[in-house]
PDB file of C-alpha atoms in Angstrom:
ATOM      1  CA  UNK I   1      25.513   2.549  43.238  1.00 38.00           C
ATOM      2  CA  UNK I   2      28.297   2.774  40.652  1.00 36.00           C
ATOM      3  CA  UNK I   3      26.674   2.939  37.561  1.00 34.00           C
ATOM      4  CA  UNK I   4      27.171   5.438  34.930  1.00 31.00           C
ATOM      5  CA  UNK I   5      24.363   7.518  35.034  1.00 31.00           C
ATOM      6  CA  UNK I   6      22.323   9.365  38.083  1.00 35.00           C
ATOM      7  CA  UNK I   7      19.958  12.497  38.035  1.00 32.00           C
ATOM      8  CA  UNK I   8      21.231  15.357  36.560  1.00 29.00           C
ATOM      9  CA  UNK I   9      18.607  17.094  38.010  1.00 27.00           C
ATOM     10  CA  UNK I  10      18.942  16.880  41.320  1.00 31.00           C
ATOM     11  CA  UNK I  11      20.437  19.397  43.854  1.00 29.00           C
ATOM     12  CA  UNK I  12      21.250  16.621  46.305  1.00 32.00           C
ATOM     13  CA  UNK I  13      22.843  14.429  44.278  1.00 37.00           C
ATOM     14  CA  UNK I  14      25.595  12.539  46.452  1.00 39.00           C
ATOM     15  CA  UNK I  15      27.520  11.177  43.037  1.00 38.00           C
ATOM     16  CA  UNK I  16      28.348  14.934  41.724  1.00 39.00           C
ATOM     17  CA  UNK I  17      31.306  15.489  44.026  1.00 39.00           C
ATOM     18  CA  UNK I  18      34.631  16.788  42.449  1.00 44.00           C
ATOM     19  CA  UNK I  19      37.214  14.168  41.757  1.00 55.00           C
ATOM     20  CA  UNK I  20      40.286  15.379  44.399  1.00 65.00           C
ATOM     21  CA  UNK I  21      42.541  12.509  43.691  1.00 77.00           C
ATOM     22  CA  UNK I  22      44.838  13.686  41.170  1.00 83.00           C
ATOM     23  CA  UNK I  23      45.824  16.224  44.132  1.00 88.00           C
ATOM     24  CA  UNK I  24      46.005  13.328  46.849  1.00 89.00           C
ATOM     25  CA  UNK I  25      48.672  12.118  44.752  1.00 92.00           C
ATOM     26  CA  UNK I  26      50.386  14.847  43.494  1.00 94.00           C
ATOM     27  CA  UNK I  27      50.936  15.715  47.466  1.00 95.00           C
ATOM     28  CA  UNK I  28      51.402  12.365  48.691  1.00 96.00           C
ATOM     29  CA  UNK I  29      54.227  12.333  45.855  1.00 96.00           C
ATOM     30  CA  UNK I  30      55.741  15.562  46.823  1.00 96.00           C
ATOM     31  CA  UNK I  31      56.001  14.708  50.672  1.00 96.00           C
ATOM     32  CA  UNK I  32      58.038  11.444  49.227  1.00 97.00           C
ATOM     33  CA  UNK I  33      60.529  13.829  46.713  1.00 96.00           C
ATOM     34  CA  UNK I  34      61.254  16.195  49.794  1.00 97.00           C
ATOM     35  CA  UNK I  35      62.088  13.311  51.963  1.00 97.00           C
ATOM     36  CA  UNK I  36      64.347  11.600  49.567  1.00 96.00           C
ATOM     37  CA  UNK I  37      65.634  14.692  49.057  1.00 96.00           C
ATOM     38  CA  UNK I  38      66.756  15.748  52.746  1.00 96.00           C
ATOM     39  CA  UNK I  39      68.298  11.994  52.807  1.00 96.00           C
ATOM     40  CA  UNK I  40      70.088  13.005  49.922  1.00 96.00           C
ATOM     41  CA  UNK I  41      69.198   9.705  47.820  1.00 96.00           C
ATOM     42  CA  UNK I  42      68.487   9.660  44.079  1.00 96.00           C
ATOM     43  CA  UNK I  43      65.382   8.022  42.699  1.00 96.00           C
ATOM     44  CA  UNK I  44      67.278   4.904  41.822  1.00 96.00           C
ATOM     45  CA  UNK I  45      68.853   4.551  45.132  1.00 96.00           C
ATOM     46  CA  UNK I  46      65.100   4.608  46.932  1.00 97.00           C
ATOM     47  CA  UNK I  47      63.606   2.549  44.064  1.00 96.00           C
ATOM     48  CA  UNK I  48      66.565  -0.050  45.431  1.00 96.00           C
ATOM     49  CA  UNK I  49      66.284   0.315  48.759  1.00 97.00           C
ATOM     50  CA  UNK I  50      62.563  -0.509  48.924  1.00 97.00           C
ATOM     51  CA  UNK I  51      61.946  -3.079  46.358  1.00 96.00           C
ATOM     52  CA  UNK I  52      60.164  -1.013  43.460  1.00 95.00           C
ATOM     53  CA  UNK I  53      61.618   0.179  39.889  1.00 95.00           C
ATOM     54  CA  UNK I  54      62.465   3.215  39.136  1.00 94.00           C
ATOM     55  CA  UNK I  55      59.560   3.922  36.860  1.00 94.00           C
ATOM     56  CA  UNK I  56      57.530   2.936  39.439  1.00 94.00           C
ATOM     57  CA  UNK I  57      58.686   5.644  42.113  1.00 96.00           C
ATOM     58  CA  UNK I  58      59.017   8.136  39.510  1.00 95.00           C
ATOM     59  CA  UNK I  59      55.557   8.075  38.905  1.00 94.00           C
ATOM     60  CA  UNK I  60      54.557   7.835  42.378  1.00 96.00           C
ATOM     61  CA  UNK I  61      56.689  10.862  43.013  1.00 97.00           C
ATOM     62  CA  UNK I  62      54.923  13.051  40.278  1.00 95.00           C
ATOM     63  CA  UNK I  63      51.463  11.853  41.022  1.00 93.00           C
ATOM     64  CA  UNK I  64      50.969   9.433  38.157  1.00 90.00           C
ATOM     65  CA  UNK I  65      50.658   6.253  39.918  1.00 90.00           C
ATOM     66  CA  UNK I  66      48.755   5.627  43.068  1.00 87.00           C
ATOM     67  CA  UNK I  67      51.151   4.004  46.064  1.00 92.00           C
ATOM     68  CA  UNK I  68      50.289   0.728  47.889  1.00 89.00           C
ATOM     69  CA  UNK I  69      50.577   0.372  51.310  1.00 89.00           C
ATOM     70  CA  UNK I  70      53.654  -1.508  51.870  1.00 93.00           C
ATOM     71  CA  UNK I  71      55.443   1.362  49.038  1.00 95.00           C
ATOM     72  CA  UNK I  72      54.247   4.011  51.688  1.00 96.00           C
ATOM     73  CA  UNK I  73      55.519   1.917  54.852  1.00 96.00           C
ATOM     74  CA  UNK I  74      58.936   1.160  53.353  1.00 96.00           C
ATOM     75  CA  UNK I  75      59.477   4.879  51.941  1.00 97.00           C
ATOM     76  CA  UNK I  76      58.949   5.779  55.463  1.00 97.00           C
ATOM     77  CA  UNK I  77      61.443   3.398  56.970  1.00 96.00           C
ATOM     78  CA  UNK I  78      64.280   3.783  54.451  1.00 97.00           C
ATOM     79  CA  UNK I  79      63.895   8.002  54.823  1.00 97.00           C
ATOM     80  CA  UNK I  80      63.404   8.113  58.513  1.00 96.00           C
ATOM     81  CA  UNK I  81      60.089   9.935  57.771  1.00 96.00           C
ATOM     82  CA  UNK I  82      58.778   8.392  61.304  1.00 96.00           C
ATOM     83  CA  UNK I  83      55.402   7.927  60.053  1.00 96.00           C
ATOM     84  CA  UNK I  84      54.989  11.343  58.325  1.00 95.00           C
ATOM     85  CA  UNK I  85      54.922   9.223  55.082  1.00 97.00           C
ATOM     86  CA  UNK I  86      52.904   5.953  56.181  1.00 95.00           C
ATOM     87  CA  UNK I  87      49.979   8.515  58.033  1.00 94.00           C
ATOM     88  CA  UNK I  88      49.203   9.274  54.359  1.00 93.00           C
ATOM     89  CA  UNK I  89      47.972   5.363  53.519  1.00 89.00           C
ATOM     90  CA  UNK I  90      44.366   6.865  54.555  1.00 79.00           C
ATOM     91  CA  UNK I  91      43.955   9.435  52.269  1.00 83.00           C
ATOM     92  CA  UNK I  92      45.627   7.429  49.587  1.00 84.00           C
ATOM     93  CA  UNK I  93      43.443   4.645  49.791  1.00 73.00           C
ATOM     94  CA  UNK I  94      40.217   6.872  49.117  1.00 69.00           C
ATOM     95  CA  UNK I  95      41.987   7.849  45.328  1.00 74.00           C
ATOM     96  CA  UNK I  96      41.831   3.929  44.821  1.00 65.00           C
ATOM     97  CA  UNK I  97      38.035   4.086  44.276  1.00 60.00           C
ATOM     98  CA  UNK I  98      36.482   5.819  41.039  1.00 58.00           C
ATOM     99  CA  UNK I  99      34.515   9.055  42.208  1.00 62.00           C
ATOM    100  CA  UNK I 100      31.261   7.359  42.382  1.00 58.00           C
ATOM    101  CA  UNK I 101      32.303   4.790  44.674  1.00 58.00           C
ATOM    102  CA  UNK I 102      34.536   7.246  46.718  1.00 64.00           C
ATOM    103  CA  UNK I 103      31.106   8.962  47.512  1.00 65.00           C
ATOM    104  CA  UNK I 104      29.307   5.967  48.197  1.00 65.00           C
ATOM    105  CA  UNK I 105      31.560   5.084  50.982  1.00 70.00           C
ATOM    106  CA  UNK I 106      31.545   8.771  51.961  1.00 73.00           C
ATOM    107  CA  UNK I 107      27.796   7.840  52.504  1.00 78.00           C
ATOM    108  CA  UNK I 108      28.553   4.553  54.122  1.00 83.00           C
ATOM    109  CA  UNK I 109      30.426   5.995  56.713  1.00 83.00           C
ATOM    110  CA  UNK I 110      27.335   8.460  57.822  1.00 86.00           C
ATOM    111  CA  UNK I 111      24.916   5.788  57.196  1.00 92.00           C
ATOM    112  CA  UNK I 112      22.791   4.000  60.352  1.00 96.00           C
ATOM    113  CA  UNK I 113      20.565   1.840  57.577  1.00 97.00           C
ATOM    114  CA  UNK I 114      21.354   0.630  54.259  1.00 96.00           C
ATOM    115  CA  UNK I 115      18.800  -1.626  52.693  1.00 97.00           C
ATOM    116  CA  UNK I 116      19.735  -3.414  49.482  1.00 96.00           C
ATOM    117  CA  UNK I 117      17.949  -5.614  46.934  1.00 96.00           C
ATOM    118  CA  UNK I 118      20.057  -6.144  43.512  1.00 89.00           C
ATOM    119  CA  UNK I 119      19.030  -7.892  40.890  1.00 89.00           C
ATOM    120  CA  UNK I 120      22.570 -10.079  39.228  1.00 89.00           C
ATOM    121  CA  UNK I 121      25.726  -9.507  41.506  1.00 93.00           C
ATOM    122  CA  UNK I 122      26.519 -10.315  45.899  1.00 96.00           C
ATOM    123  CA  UNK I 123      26.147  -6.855  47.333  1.00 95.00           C
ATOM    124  CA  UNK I 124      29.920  -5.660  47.268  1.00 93.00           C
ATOM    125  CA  UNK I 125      29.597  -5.473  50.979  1.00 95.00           C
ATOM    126  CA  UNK I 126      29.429  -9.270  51.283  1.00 97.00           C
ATOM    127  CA  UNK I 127      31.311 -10.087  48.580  1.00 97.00           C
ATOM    128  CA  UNK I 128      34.218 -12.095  49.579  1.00 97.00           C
ATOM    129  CA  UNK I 129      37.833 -10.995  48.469  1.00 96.00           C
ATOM    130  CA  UNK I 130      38.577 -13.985  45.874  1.00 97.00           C
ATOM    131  CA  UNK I 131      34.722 -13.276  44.374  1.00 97.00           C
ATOM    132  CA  UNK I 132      36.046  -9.777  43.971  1.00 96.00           C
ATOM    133  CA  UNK I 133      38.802 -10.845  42.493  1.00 96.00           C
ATOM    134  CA  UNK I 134      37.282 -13.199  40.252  1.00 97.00           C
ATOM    135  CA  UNK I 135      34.921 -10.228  38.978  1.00 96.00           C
ATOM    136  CA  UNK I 136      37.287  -7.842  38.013  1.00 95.00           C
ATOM    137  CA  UNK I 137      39.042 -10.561  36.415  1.00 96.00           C
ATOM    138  CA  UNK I 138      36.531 -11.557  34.250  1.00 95.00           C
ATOM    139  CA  UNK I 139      35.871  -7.535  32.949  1.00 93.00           C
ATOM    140  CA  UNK I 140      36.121  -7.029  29.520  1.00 94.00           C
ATOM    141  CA  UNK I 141      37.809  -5.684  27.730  1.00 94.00           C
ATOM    142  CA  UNK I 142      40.406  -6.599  30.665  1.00 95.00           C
ATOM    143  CA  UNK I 143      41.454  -4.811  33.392  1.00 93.00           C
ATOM    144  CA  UNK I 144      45.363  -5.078  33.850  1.00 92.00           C
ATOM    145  CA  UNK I 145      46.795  -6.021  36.958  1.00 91.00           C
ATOM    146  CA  UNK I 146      47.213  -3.256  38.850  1.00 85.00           C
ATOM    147  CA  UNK I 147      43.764  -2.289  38.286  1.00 87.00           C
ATOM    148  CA  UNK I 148      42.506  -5.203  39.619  1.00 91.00           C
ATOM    149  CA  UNK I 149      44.246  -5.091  43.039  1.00 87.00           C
ATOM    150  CA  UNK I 150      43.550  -1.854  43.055  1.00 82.00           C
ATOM    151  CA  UNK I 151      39.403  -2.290  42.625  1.00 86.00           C
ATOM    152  CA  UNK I 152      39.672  -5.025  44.859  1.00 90.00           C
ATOM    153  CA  UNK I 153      41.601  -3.178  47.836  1.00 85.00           C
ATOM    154  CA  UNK I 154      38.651  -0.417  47.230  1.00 83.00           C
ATOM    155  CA  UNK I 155      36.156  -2.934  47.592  1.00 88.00           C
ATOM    156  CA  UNK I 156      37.306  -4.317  50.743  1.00 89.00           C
ATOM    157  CA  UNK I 157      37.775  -1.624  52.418  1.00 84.00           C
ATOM    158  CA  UNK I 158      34.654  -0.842  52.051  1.00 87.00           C
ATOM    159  CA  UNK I 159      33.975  -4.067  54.722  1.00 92.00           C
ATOM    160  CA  UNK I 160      35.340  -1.954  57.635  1.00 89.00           C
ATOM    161  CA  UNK I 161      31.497  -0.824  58.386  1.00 93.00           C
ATOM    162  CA  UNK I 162      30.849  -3.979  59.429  1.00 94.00           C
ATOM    163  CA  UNK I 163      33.489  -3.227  62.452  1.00 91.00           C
ATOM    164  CA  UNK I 164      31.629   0.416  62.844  1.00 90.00           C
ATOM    165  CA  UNK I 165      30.605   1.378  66.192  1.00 91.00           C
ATOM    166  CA  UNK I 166      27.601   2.181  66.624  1.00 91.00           C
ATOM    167  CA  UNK I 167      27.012  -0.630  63.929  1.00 93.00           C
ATOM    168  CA  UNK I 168      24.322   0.546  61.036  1.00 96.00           C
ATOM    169  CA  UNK I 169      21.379  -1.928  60.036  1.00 97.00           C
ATOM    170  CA  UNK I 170      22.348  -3.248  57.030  1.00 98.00           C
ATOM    171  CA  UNK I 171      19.768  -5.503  55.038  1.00 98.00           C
ATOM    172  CA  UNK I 172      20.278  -7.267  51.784  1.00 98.00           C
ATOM    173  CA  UNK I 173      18.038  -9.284  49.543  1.00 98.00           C
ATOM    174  CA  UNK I 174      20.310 -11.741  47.156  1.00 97.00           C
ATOM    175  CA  UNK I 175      18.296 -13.556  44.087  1.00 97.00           C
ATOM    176  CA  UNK I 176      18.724 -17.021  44.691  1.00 97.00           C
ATOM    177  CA  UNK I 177      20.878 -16.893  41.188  1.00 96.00           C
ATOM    178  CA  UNK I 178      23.349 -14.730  42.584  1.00 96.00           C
ATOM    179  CA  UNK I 179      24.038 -17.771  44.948  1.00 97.00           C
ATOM    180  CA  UNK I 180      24.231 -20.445  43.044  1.00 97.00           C
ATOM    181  CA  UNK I 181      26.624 -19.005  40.552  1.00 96.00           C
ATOM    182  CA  UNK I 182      29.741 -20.351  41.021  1.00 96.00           C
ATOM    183  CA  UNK I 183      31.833 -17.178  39.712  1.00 96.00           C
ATOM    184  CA  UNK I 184      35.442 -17.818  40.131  1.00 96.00           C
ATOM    185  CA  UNK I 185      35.216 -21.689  40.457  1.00 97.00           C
ATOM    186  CA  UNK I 186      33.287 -23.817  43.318  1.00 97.00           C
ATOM    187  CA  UNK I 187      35.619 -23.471  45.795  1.00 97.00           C
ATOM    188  CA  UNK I 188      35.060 -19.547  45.642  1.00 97.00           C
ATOM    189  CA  UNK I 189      31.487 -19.953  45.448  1.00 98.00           C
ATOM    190  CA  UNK I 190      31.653 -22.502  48.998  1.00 98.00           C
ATOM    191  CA  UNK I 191      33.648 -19.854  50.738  1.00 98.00           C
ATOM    192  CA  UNK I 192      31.457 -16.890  49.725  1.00 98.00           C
ATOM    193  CA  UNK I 193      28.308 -18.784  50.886  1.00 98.00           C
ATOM    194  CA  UNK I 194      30.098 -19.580  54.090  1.00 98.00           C
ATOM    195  CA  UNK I 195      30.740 -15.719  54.391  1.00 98.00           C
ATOM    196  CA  UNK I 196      27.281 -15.041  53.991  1.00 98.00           C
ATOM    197  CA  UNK I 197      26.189 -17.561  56.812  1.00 98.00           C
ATOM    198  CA  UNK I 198      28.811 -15.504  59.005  1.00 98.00           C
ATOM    199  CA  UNK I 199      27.695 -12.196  58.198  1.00 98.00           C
ATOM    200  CA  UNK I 200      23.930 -13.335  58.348  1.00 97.00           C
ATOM    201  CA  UNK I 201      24.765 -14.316  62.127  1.00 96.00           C
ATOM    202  CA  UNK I 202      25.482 -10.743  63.092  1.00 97.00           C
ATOM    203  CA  UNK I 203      23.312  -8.761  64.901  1.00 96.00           C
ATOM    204  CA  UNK I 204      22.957  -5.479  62.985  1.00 97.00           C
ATOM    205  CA  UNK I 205      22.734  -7.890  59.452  1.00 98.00           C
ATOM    206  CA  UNK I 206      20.037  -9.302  57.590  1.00 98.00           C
ATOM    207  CA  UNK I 207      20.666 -11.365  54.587  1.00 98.00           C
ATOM    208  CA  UNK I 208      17.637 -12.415  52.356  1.00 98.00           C
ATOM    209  CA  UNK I 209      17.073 -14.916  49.481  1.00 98.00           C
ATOM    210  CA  UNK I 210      14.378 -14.229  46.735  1.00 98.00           C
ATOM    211  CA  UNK I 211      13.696 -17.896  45.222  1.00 97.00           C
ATOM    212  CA  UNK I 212      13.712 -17.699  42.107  1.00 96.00           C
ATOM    213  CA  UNK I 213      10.471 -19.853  41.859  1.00 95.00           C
ATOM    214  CA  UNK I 214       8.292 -16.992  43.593  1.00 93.00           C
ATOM    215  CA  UNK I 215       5.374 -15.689  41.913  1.00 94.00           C
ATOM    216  CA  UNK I 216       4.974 -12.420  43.049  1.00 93.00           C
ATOM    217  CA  UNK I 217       8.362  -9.847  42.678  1.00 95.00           C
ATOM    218  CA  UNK I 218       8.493  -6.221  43.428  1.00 94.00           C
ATOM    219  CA  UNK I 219      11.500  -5.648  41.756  1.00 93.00           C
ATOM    220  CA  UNK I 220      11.274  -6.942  38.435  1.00 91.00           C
ATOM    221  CA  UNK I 221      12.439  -3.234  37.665  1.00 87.00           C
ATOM    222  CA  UNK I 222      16.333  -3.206  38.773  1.00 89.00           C
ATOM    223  CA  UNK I 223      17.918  -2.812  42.017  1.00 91.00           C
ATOM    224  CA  UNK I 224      17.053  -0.520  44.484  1.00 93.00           C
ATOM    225  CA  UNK I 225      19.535   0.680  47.299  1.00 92.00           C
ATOM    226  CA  UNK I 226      18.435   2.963  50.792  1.00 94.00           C
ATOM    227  CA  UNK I 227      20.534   4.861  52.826  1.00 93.00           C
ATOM    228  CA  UNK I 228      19.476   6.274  55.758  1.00 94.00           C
ATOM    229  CA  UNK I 229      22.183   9.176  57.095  1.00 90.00           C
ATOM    230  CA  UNK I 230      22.502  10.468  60.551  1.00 87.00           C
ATOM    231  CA  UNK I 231      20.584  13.230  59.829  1.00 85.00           C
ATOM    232  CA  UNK I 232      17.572  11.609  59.103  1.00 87.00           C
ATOM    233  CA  UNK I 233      17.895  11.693  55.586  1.00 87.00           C
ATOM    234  CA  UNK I 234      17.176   9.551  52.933  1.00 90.00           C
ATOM    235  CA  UNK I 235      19.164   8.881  50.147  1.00 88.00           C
ATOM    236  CA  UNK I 236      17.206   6.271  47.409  1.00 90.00           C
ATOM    237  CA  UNK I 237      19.045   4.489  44.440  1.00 84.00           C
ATOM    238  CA  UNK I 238      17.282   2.972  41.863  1.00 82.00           C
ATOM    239  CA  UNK I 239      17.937   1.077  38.110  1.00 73.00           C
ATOM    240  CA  UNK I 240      15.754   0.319  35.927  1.00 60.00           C
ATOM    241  CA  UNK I 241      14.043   1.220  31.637  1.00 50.00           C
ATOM    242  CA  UNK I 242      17.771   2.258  31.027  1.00 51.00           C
ATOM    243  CA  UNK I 243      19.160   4.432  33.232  1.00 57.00           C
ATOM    244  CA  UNK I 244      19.973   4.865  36.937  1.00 64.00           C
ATOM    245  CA  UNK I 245      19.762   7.362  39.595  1.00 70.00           C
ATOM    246  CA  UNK I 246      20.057   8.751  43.021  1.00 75.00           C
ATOM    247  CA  UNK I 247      18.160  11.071  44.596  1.00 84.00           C
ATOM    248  CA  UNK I 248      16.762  12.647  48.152  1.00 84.00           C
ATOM    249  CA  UNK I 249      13.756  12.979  46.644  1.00 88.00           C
ATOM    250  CA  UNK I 250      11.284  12.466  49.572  1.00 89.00           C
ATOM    251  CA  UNK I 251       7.892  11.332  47.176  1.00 91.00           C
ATOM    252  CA  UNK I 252      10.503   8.912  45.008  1.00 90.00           C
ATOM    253  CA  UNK I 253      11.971   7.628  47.972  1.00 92.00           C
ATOM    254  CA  UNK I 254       8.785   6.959  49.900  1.00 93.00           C
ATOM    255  CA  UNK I 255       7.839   4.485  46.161  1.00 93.00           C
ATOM    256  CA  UNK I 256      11.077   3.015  47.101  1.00 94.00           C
ATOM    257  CA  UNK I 257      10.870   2.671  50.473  1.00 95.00           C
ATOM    258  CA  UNK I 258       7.024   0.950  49.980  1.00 96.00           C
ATOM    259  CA  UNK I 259       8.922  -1.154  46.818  1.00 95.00           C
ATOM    260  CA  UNK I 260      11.859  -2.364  48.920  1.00 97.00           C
ATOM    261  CA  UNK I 261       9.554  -3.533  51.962  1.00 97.00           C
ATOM    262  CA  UNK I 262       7.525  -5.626  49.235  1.00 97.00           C
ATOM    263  CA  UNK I 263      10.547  -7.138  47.919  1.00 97.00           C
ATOM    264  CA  UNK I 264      11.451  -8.081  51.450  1.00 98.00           C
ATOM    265  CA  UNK I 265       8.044  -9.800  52.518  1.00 97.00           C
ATOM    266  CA  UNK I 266       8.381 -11.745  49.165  1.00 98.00           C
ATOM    267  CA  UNK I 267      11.199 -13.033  50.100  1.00 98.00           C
ATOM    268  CA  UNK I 268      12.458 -15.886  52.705  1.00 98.00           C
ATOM    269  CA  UNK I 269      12.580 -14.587  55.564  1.00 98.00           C
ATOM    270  CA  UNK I 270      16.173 -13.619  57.162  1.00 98.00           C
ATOM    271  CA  UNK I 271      16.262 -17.408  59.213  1.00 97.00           C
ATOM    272  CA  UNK I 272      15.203 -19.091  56.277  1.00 98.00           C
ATOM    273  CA  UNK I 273      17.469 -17.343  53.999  1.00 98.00           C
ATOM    274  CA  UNK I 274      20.166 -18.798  56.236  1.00 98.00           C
ATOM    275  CA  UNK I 275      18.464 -22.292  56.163  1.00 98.00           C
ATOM    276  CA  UNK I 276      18.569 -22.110  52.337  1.00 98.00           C
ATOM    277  CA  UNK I 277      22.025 -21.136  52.297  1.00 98.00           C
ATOM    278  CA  UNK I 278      23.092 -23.557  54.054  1.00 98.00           C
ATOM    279  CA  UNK I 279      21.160 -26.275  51.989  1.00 97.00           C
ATOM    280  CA  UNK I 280      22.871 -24.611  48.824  1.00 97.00           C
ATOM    281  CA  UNK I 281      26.761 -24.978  50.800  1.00 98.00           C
ATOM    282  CA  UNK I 282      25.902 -28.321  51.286  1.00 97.00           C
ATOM    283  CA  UNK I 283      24.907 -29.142  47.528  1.00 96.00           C
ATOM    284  CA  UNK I 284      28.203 -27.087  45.835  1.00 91.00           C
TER     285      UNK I 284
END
């Protein structure tokens, strides 16, 4: 659901939302200025006692750069916040994802069905960390570094709803491509398929393969994604004749709905998905 267009049009729209991260920061980096302050340490002194460079909590301390974890844990320590810094780690990992994804985890979190058919990548959901990895990795023009870990810690914490309670239905149909592409090297290809057979085991998960050898395909036209909120409504997502959108749009979301079941009766079904990617562990 991250692409770079949606509906312009429409009221609903979950991807119009206000990016509020520049002021997650700019707080977060405040909190960390008074502290240092009250223990009467100079930025150089902290940047020391903690293991970063100066630059680096500069930055963090004027909102610039976006703290990791262990930065917020060790601040905390070394000032004697006790755990007035570190309780910030929450909101500071929600500035890690760009505003479309922030929103679409906003939506994961209130979701109790997400149904899924894509048409090139793993659903991000199932994507192991190394295949994450190795996808940012191969963006070009190139990420740098810190972008990178910073994509990838957004992406992975996106894996918590697997852990939700009550757990959401979550269904996916894969193209049989998307498995047999060894992205990252073979070894990352044997563990993601491995991660697949675990996550197919789950209850509340169903993981389906579209062979690329079938005849008949409902979704020649791009991916499609469902989310079903709480609330009883329906979000739809759908790419396709150069552009994307997303929209509550009950009549759209019923095509969807109808297009999405097709897809899934064309493929194997969830047991024989799990057959075939077994077969497909056993050949890589």
């Amino acid at each position: 659901m991250d692409h770079s267009t949606t509906d312009p049009t429409d009221p609903t729209n979950p991807m119009d939302l206000e990016d509020d991260s520049g002021a997650v920061l700019k707080t977060v980096g405040k909190q960390i200025r008074l502290w240092r302050e009250t223990a009467k340490m100079r930025q150089a002194e902290l940047a020391r006692a903690i293991g970063y460079s100066d630059e680096q909590v500069s930055s963090v301390e004027c909102g610039r750069r976006t703290p990791s974890d262990t930065f917020l844990e060790k601040a905390d320590e070394v000032l004697g916040a006790g755990g007035k810094i570190a309780q910030f780690k929450e909101d500071v990992a929600e500035t890690r994802y760009p505003p479309k994804v922030r929103n679409l985890v906003r939506l994961e979190t209130k979701a109790i069905e997400i149904g899924w058919y894509g048409t090139h990548n793993i659903h991000g959901l199932l994507q192991t960390e190394e295949h994450v990895r190795a996808l940012f990795a191969m963006r070009r023009p190139p990420y740098s570094e810190e972008e990178i870990e910073n994509h990838v810690a957004a992406r992975v914490a996106r894996h918590a709803i697997f852990e939700r309670k009550p757990a959401p239905v979550l269904t996916f149909v894969q193209e049989e491509a998307t498995l047999r592409r060894p992205l990252g090297g073979k070894m990352v290809l044997r563990r993601q398929l491995e991660h697949l057979l675990a996550l197919g085991e789950l209850r509340h998960v169903e993981v389906q393969v579209m062979p690329t050898e079938t005849e008949e395909h409902a979704g020649m036209g791009g991916d499609i994604q469902l989310v079903k909120l709480k609330d009883g409504a329906v979000l739809g997502y759908s790419e396709g004749y150069g552009r994307s959108r997303v929209t509550a749009n009950p009549k759209v979301n019923q095509v969807l709905e109808l297009q999405y079941g097709s897809i899934r009766a064309q493929a194997l079904t969830p047991r024989e998905s799990l057959a075939f990617i077994e077969k497909l562990l056993g050949e890589t």
